[in-house]
Amino acid sequence: MVGGGISNSDLTHRAIHRARRIGLRLLPNSQDREGFQRTQSRTPTTRQRDTMGNSQPQNHLDSCDSSDGSDEGYVMDDASEESVENFRGRREKRKDMPSLDHEVAHITKLRRAPNDMLSRIYGENKEGYIRTFSMLAGREANVSGRGKFSSADCCHVSSRYLPTGDPVIMDKMNSKAYVGRYSTDGSLFVAGFQDSRIKIYNVDKGWKLQKDVLARSLRWTITDTALSPDQCFLVYATITPVAHIVNVGNCGTESLANITEIHEGLDFSVHSTGDYSFGLFCVKFSTDGRELVAGSSDKSIYVYDLEANKLALQIPAHKDDVNTVAFADETGHLIYSGSDDSYCKVWDRRCLTSRARPAGSLAGHLEGIAFIDSRGDGRYFISNGKDQTIKLWDIRKMTSGNPTQRKVPSFTWDYRWMEYPGAGRDIKHPYDQSLMTYRGHAVLRTLIRCYFSPAFSTGQKYIYTGSHDGSVHIYDVVTGQRVAKLDYHSSTVRDCSWHPLYPILVSSSWDGVVAKWDHPTAADAKSSQK
């Protein structure tokens, strides 16, 4: 039985009846279905051949001649393979929908494109969605021939459920929250506060406090934290050259620096002077957990070898503070960096030396860059800028130098206590290399973070960010429109994190509150209407 007293057989009969009405033949056995799928996926119709020209997706970035148009970071499943040819046909039906003719828009749609047979039977609404009930009915009727949802089908259903319900307070501290992130599998949540506290919660056990870390040698605040890939170690950074590593895999809850546990210092300075010559703004573990990469206030990128327990490399990377670094993909070969000099740069780890040159740079922000998040495919990333915008980038558009022929608009101001002078003005960078710009949030007072939504549940359809106005903003990555704004906090939301599997988002704010947002239930919807 399915919810509402409708049996699985009823759903099957309804789906078959509807398929017959529009002239589709439902295949009687698995052998016929397999042959039918091979025919459909390998032999496009005349109309499809005329539309596509060939079976390969085209590259719509004219400036990237070296690309073959493939998405190296994305392995297509069965639904995606057949939807490459059918995508164009569906797009013709959506001419009234805003769209971008670049590859990341197409890939985002393919990652959440429903099975073509389901689309033909049930149709899509003006937003491009098939009703969830219809999707479930089609699955029960085995319309696709697989007897289950593909990953794209799952994304098609789950990506419409946004975490916009009423917030639940998970913790409240008398200190500003600077960091708040889920672990890769969503089982842990790490929150870092200005008063030297770092809390690790076990999400699977009802947010039970698993580790309460009291940091040492703190200067001003915790600037960043990073969990090792095996989730056994935590590294925290502050505005000093020394980061600290803590074993969080043991059974003890309290971790007082060098009292109950050892917080080993990792010195990132080339010459250990013991002073506060520079600070670390961000730290990231490599995929294999053997190295740490950090961005610093002395305009450099640092690489620390954890196995050798020593600094491996310092790269003079930018002309101003390096606020953020990120790995491009799981290989760890490419590193993105963002700086207060307003440039994003790409570095190849395989050929880095102390005199290394970047593989390329990207211009487009008018002010400094607060944060970078990679899409994880080695090609696309987003950056949050102090010009109050998020920008989407394709590294194939990067150049080897910084263009200087035309003057770039700039203001004399300090984002830590002033409002942005360019607010409300249509000011553009003369050499903007970005694919898309997202506006509506405020990047003031601190290095506010932005991210792609999870690939598993949303197909990375959204971009979300904290904001100085105390809210979380969610944008559609393709249209650029803001689709949701989560209002609750009384102060800046510096960090936020979307659960990798579920429509749950956690915001961490300067009001000391760690709040969890879930998809609204029917009861929530009724109460909001009263």
XYZ file of N, CA and C in Angstrom, residues 157-289:
399
model
N 13.509 14.575 -7.930
C 12.511 14.628 -6.859
C 13.017 15.449 -5.678
N 14.216 15.151 -5.196
C 14.684 15.757 -3.947
C 15.106 17.213 -4.096
N 15.505 17.642 -5.300
C 16.007 19.012 -5.453
C 14.927 20.066 -5.293
N 13.656 19.667 -5.358
C 12.583 20.653 -5.189
C 12.260 20.901 -3.719
N 12.800 20.082 -2.825
C 12.519 20.225 -1.399
C 13.637 21.029 -0.742
N 13.385 22.292 -0.509
C 14.385 23.184 0.068
C 14.235 23.245 1.588
N 15.327 23.453 2.309
C 15.270 23.543 3.779
C 14.769 24.906 4.237
N 13.494 25.164 4.039
C 12.922 26.483 4.326
C 11.920 26.460 5.472
N 11.877 25.374 6.246
C 10.961 25.314 7.377
C 11.425 26.184 8.535
N 10.660 26.164 9.609
C 11.025 26.955 10.785
C 12.319 26.412 11.400
N 13.234 27.311 11.802
C 14.517 26.846 12.349
C 14.372 26.250 13.744
N 15.256 25.318 14.047
C 15.356 24.715 15.375
C 16.738 25.050 15.924
N 16.792 25.611 17.126
C 18.076 25.985 17.725
C 18.767 24.730 18.255
N 19.938 24.423 17.702
C 20.689 23.248 18.129
C 21.667 23.582 19.248
N 22.133 24.830 19.296
C 23.030 25.265 20.364
C 23.021 26.783 20.412
N 23.302 27.319 21.590
C 23.356 28.773 21.780
C 24.537 29.080 22.683
N 25.476 29.882 22.158
C 26.675 30.249 22.897
C 26.717 31.760 23.090
N 27.423 32.183 24.134
C 27.621 33.618 24.356
C 28.872 34.095 23.624
N 28.991 33.668 22.391
C 30.164 33.984 21.588
C 29.797 33.859 20.120
N 30.503 34.594 19.269
C 30.228 34.564 17.835
C 30.646 33.222 17.235
N 29.761 32.669 16.394
C 30.092 31.449 15.657
C 30.759 31.835 14.344
N 31.961 31.325 14.131
C 32.726 31.636 12.920
C 32.712 30.494 11.909
N 32.576 29.267 12.379
C 32.643 28.102 11.501
C 31.508 27.154 11.855
N 30.884 26.556 10.843
C 29.867 25.537 11.061
C 29.731 24.656 9.837
N 30.239 23.398 9.908
C 30.264 22.529 8.738
C 29.900 21.087 9.091
N 29.107 20.457 8.196
C 28.897 19.015 8.260
C 30.153 18.287 7.785
N 30.349 17.084 8.304
C 31.388 16.218 7.755
C 30.943 15.716 6.387
N 31.841 15.065 5.674
C 31.548 14.629 4.308
C 30.353 13.699 4.239
N 30.196 12.819 5.231
C 29.071 11.888 5.222
C 27.875 12.389 6.018
N 27.977 13.565 6.617
C 26.858 14.144 7.353
C 26.661 13.603 8.749
N 27.564 12.750 9.221
C 27.387 12.150 10.549
C 27.845 13.070 11.671
N 28.719 14.033 11.372
C 29.244 14.960 12.373
C 29.001 16.395 11.933
N 28.946 17.290 12.918
C 28.876 18.722 12.633
C 29.882 19.430 13.528
N 30.694 20.301 12.923
C 31.743 21.025 13.644
C 31.382 22.500 13.688
N 31.376 23.085 14.885
C 31.105 24.515 15.058
C 32.248 25.147 15.833
N 32.782 26.254 15.312
C 33.874 26.960 15.964
C 33.451 28.353 16.386
N 33.806 28.742 17.621
C 33.354 30.008 18.191
C 34.545 30.896 18.552
N 34.252 32.177 18.711
C 35.306 33.149 18.974
C 35.949 32.958 20.340
N 35.240 32.361 21.284
C 35.760 32.230 22.649
C 36.633 30.988 22.838
N 37.266 30.518 21.775
C 38.200 29.380 21.813
C 37.517 28.026 21.839
N 36.202 27.982 21.722
C 35.497 26.709 21.786
C 35.246 26.155 20.386
N 35.467 24.858 20.246
C 35.090 24.122 19.038
C 34.271 22.922 19.494
N 33.068 22.797 18.989
C 32.193 21.703 19.379
C 31.949 20.780 18.191
N 32.058 19.484 18.445
C 31.763 18.477 17.428
C 30.551 17.683 17.902
N 29.490 17.721 17.110
C 28.237 17.062 17.461
C 28.078 15.790 16.627
N 27.551 14.745 17.265
C 27.217 13.515 16.550
C 25.785 13.645 16.044
N 25.633 13.922 14.767
C 24.316 14.175 14.181
C 23.444 12.932 14.238
N 24.036 11.762 14.010
C 23.265 10.517 13.989
C 22.734 10.133 15.363
N 23.285 10.737 16.421
C 22.825 10.443 17.783
C 22.108 11.643 18.386
N 21.332 12.318 17.567
C 20.531 13.435 18.058
C 21.343 14.648 18.450
N 22.423 14.902 17.729
C 23.289 16.050 17.983
C 23.920 15.982 19.380
N 24.235 14.781 19.801
C 24.948 14.613 21.066
C 26.353 15.189 20.930
N 26.814 15.890 21.968
C 28.150 16.478 21.942
C 29.191 15.363 22.003
N 29.960 15.221 20.935
C 30.973 14.174 20.873
C 32.337 14.670 21.328
N 32.631 15.937 21.043
C 33.926 16.489 21.429
C 33.775 17.970 21.718
N 34.290 18.399 22.857
C 34.278 19.810 23.246
C 35.730 20.253 23.376
N 36.203 20.989 22.374
C 37.611 21.357 22.285
C 37.803 22.787 22.764
N 38.723 22.978 23.688
C 39.128 24.314 24.112
C 40.476 24.609 23.465
N 40.463 25.529 22.493
C 41.655 25.790 21.684
C 42.724 26.508 22.489
N 43.956 26.420 22.019
C 45.086 27.079 22.672
C 45.683 28.123 21.729
N 46.440 29.054 22.326
C 47.169 30.089 21.578
C 46.261 30.821 20.606
N 45.056 31.129 21.059
C 44.092 31.790 20.181
C 44.408 33.274 20.063
N 44.293 33.780 18.854
C 44.423 35.213 18.625
C 43.166 35.693 17.913
N 42.341 36.403 18.609
C 41.074 36.996 18.165
C 39.968 35.964 18.025
N 40.157 34.945 17.183
C 39.075 33.985 16.967
C 39.602 32.721 16.289
N 38.763 31.704 16.260
C 38.997 30.554 15.388
C 38.676 31.013 13.967
N 39.631 30.976 13.068
C 39.371 31.414 11.694
C 38.865 30.287 10.808
N 39.305 29.054 11.075
C 38.855 27.933 10.250
C 39.137 26.622 10.961
N 38.396 25.595 10.568
C 38.636 24.233 11.043
C 38.587 23.290 9.849
N 39.210 22.126 9.995
C 39.176 21.117 8.932
C 39.220 19.737 9.559
N 38.287 18.873 9.161
C 38.289 17.477 9.585
C 39.086 16.649 8.589
N 39.883 15.721 9.092
C 40.625 14.830 8.201
C 39.647 13.928 7.454
N 40.052 13.378 6.304
C 39.148 12.517 5.527
C 38.603 11.329 6.309
N 39.387 10.792 7.262
C 38.898 9.670 8.069
C 38.146 10.128 9.313
N 37.989 11.453 9.481
C 37.247 12.068 10.578
C 37.831 11.750 11.955
N 39.119 11.441 11.994
C 39.788 11.152 13.262
C 40.528 12.358 13.828
N 40.859 13.323 12.980
C 41.644 14.468 13.422
C 40.987 15.772 12.981
N 41.135 16.775 13.840
C 40.629 18.113 13.554
C 41.791 19.091 13.610
N 41.888 19.939 12.602
C 42.868 21.023 12.593
C 42.118 22.332 12.746
N 42.598 23.197 13.647
C 41.997 24.522 13.772
C 43.072 25.586 13.611
N 42.656 26.708 13.027
C 43.582 27.803 12.730
C 43.089 29.081 13.377
N 44.020 29.998 13.596
C 43.708 31.316 14.129
C 44.663 32.314 13.464
N 44.662 33.552 13.927
C 45.474 34.574 13.264
C 46.900 34.533 13.810
N 47.511 33.374 13.686
C 48.926 33.150 13.995
C 49.472 32.185 12.948
N 50.795 32.030 12.858
C 51.358 31.078 11.890
C 51.230 29.617 12.308
N 50.700 29.358 13.499
C 50.655 27.994 14.019
C 49.214 27.498 14.074
N 48.943 26.407 13.362
C 47.672 25.702 13.489
C 47.860 24.560 14.483
N 46.764 23.985 14.944
C 46.861 22.885 15.910
C 45.997 21.724 15.448
N 46.477 20.514 15.741
C 45.770 19.305 15.345
C 45.373 18.522 16.593
N 44.128 18.026 16.601
C 43.554 17.343 17.762
C 43.021 15.986 17.319
N 43.249 14.976 18.128
C 42.674 13.654 17.881
C 41.242 13.652 18.397
N 40.283 13.582 17.480
C 38.872 13.606 17.888
C 38.245 12.221 17.778
N 39.072 11.214 17.484
C 38.553 9.868 17.342
C 38.542 9.078 18.632
N 39.148 9.631 19.720
C 39.155 8.894 20.988
C 37.841 9.099 21.731
N 37.708 8.430 22.860
C 36.417 8.378 23.547
C 36.154 9.564 24.460
N 37.165 10.321 24.827
C 36.951 11.436 25.741
C 36.176 12.570 25.098
N 35.309 13.222 25.889
C 34.506 14.325 25.350
C 35.250 15.643 25.446
N 35.805 15.945 26.616
C 36.520 17.205 26.789
C 37.935 17.107 26.236
N 38.333 18.175 25.539
C 39.691 18.234 25.000
C 40.275 19.598 25.322
N 40.930 19.693 26.490
C 41.571 20.932 26.905
C 43.016 20.902 26.445
N 43.423 21.946 25.754
C 44.745 21.974 25.133
C 45.844 21.696 26.148
N 46.577 20.593 25.893
C 47.749 20.203 26.685
C 47.433 19.960 28.160
N 46.159 19.729 28.464
C 45.770 19.362 29.829
C 45.173 17.957 29.809
N 44.049 17.815 29.129
C 43.476 16.478 28.972
C 43.981 15.793 27.712
N 44.372 16.582 26.717
C 44.878 16.032 25.455
C 45.938 16.965 24.879
N 46.774 16.411 24.024
C 47.807 17.196 23.353
C 47.229 17.813 22.081
N 47.360 19.129 21.963
C 47.022 19.827 20.725
C 48.346 20.177 20.047
N 48.784 19.310 19.168
C 50.104 19.483 18.562
C 50.120 20.689 17.635
N 51.143 21.524 17.762
C 51.272 22.703 16.924
C 51.892 22.382 15.573
N 51.338 22.975 14.522
C 51.855 22.836 13.160
C 52.317 24.213 12.713
N 53.625 24.424 12.705
C 54.190 25.743 12.438
C 54.316 25.968 10.928
N 53.568 26.947 10.422
C 53.579 27.253 8.989
C 54.603 28.329 8.625
N 55.296 28.860 9.591
C 56.270 29.906 9.281
C 57.565 29.292 8.759
N 58.177 29.972 7.807
C 59.439 29.493 7.235
C 60.549 29.553 8.271
N 60.584 30.646 9.028
C 61.559 30.815 10.104
C 60.789 30.905 11.416
N 60.910 29.906 12.254
C 60.137 29.841 13.494
C 60.630 30.893 14.478
N 59.937 32.011 14.523
C 60.324 33.097 15.421
C 59.426 33.165 16.641
N 58.298 32.438 16.589
C 57.406 32.436 17.731
C 56.535 33.668 17.830
N 56.612 34.573 16.846
C 55.793 35.778 16.912
C 54.542 35.609 16.055
N 53.752 36.678 16.007
C 52.524 36.671 15.223
C 52.755 37.411 13.906
N 53.747 36.974 13.144
C 54.113 37.678 11.918
C 53.022 37.614 10.865
N 52.204 36.562 10.892
C 51.059 36.471 9.979
C 50.048 35.507 10.574
N 48.874 35.471 9.973
C 47.820 34.596 10.453
C 47.284 33.717 9.344
N 46.641 32.628 9.730
C 46.041 31.695 8.781
C 44.538 31.942 8.714
N 44.028 32.163 7.507
C 42.602 32.425 7.326
C 41.818 31.172 6.947
N 42.491 30.186 6.376
C 41.781 28.978 5.961
C 42.754 27.803 5.917
N 42.248 26.603 6.192
C 43.042 25.375 6.107
C 42.194 24.292 5.454
N 42.836 23.469 4.621
C 42.145 22.376 3.938
C 43.029 21.135 3.936
N 42.421 19.976 4.245
C 43.106 18.699 4.109
C 43.135 18.282 2.644
N 44.231 17.650 2.228
C 44.249 17.000 0.922
C 43.376 15.752 0.992
N 43.011 15.214 -0.158
C 42.107 14.065 -0.201
C 42.677 12.851 0.519
N 43.985 12.660 0.442
C 44.602 11.510 1.109
C 44.950 11.783 2.563
N 44.707 13.015 3.043
C 44.963 13.349 4.434
C 46.415 13.541 4.791
